[in-house]
Amino acid sequence: MGLVLNFIFMFAVPVLTAEYQNTQIFRSWQDPLMWVFFAYPFILGIVAAYLWDIVEGKLKGKGNQKALDFAKLYFVIATIPGMFITYTSFQVSLLMVIAWTITG
């Protein structure tokens, strides 16, 4: 779904294509800090599983409703701050950050 939305954004807002081609916004692959880039999904998975153990009993509804409520909670506590940090630390437009937030 995110891939489809990305293509829609690219055609609807062509300026985003130019931003994707700007290589100056990203760190070099030789930068040791890039190891964090690869470790991040594993760390995030462990933290999300731990958080799920804590909040699962407090969420109301059946399995799917609990998962949706957890996803909304996760979006608020992880995605929004993450996109704020992205906007403040990378040389990208607010439009690009909004597109990334929507498309995942």
CSV table of C-alpha atoms in Angstrom, one decimal:
chain,number,residue,atom,x,y,z
A,1,MET,CA,0.0,0.0,0.0
A,2,GLY,CA,2.8,2.4,0.9
A,3,LEU,CA,4.5,1.8,-2.4
A,4,VAL,CA,1.3,2.6,-4.3
A,5,LEU,CA,0.9,5.8,-2.3
A,6,ASN,CA,4.5,6.7,-3.0
A,7,PHE,CA,3.9,6.5,-6.7
A,8,ILE,CA,0.7,8.6,-6.4
A,9,PHE,CA,2.7,11.3,-4.4
A,10,MET,CA,5.4,11.3,-7.1
A,11,PHE,CA,3.0,12.0,-9.8
A,12,ALA,CA,0.8,14.4,-7.8
A,13,VAL,CA,3.7,16.4,-6.4
A,14,PRO,CA,6.7,16.1,-8.8
A,15,VAL,CA,9.0,18.2,-6.5
A,16,LEU,CA,9.2,15.2,-4.3
A,17,THR,CA,11.1,13.3,-7.0
A,18,ALA,CA,13.8,15.9,-7.0
A,19,GLU,CA,14.1,15.6,-3.2
A,20,TYR,CA,14.6,11.9,-3.5
A,21,GLN,CA,17.5,12.5,-5.9
A,22,ASN,CA,19.3,14.8,-3.5
A,23,THR,CA,22.1,12.6,-2.1
A,24,GLN,CA,23.3,15.3,0.3
A,25,ILE,CA,20.5,14.6,2.8
A,26,PHE,CA,21.8,11.1,3.8
A,27,ARG,CA,24.8,9.9,5.6
A,28,SER,CA,27.6,8.0,3.8
A,29,TRP,CA,27.4,4.2,4.0
A,30,GLN,CA,30.9,4.2,5.3
A,31,ASP,CA,29.8,6.3,8.4
A,32,PRO,CA,29.9,4.0,11.5
A,33,LEU,CA,26.6,5.5,12.7
A,34,MET,CA,24.9,3.7,9.8
A,35,TRP,CA,25.1,0.5,11.8
A,36,VAL,CA,22.3,2.0,13.9
A,37,PHE,CA,20.2,2.1,10.7
A,38,PHE,CA,20.5,-1.7,10.4
A,39,ALA,CA,20.0,-2.4,14.1
A,40,TYR,CA,17.0,-0.1,14.5
A,41,PRO,CA,14.3,-2.6,13.2
A,42,PHE,CA,15.5,-5.3,15.6
A,43,ILE,CA,15.6,-2.9,18.6
A,44,LEU,CA,12.2,-1.5,17.6
A,45,GLY,CA,10.7,-5.0,17.4
A,46,ILE,CA,11.9,-5.9,20.9
A,47,VAL,CA,10.6,-2.7,22.4
A,48,ALA,CA,7.3,-3.0,20.6
A,49,ALA,CA,6.9,-6.6,21.9
A,50,TYR,CA,7.7,-5.5,25.4
A,51,LEU,CA,5.2,-2.6,25.1
A,52,TRP,CA,2.5,-5.0,23.8
A,53,ASP,CA,3.0,-7.2,26.9
A,54,ILE,CA,2.4,-4.2,29.1
A,55,VAL,CA,-0.7,-2.7,27.4
A,56,GLU,CA,-2.4,-5.8,25.9
A,57,GLY,CA,-4.5,-6.4,29.0
A,58,LYS,CA,-5.5,-2.7,29.2
A,59,LEU,CA,-6.8,-2.6,25.6
A,60,LYS,CA,-10.5,-3.4,25.2
A,61,GLY,CA,-12.1,-5.5,22.5
A,62,LYS,CA,-11.2,-8.6,20.6
A,63,GLY,CA,-7.8,-9.4,19.0
A,64,ASN,CA,-8.2,-7.2,15.9
A,65,GLN,CA,-9.5,-4.2,17.8
A,66,LYS,CA,-6.7,-4.5,20.3
A,67,ALA,CA,-4.1,-4.6,17.5
A,68,LEU,CA,-5.7,-1.5,15.8
A,69,ASP,CA,-5.7,0.4,19.1
A,70,PHE,CA,-2.0,-0.6,19.7
A,71,ALA,CA,-1.2,0.5,16.2
A,72,LYS,CA,-2.7,3.9,16.9
A,73,LEU,CA,-0.8,4.2,20.1
A,74,TYR,CA,2.4,3.2,18.4
A,75,PHE,CA,1.8,5.8,15.7
A,76,VAL,CA,1.4,8.6,18.3
A,77,ILE,CA,4.4,7.6,20.4
A,78,ALA,CA,6.9,6.5,17.7
A,79,THR,CA,6.0,7.7,14.2
A,80,ILE,CA,5.0,11.3,14.9
A,81,PRO,CA,8.2,12.0,17.0
A,82,GLY,CA,10.3,10.1,14.5
A,83,MET,CA,9.0,12.3,11.6
A,84,PHE,CA,9.6,15.4,13.7
A,85,ILE,CA,13.2,14.4,14.2
A,86,THR,CA,13.5,13.6,10.5
A,87,TYR,CA,12.2,17.1,9.6
A,88,THR,CA,14.5,18.8,12.0
A,89,SER,CA,17.7,16.8,11.2
A,90,PHE,CA,17.5,16.2,7.4
A,91,GLN,CA,17.4,18.7,4.6
A,92,VAL,CA,14.0,17.6,3.4
A,93,SER,CA,10.8,19.6,3.0
A,94,LEU,CA,7.8,19.3,5.2
A,95,LEU,CA,5.9,17.9,2.3
A,96,MET,CA,8.4,15.1,2.0
A,97,VAL,CA,8.0,14.3,5.7
A,98,ILE,CA,4.2,14.3,5.5
A,99,ALA,CA,4.4,12.0,2.5
A,100,TRP,CA,6.7,9.6,4.4
A,101,THR,CA,4.3,9.7,7.4
A,102,ILE,CA,1.3,8.8,5.3
A,103,THR,CA,3.0,6.2,3.1
A,104,GLY,CA,4.9,4.5,6.0
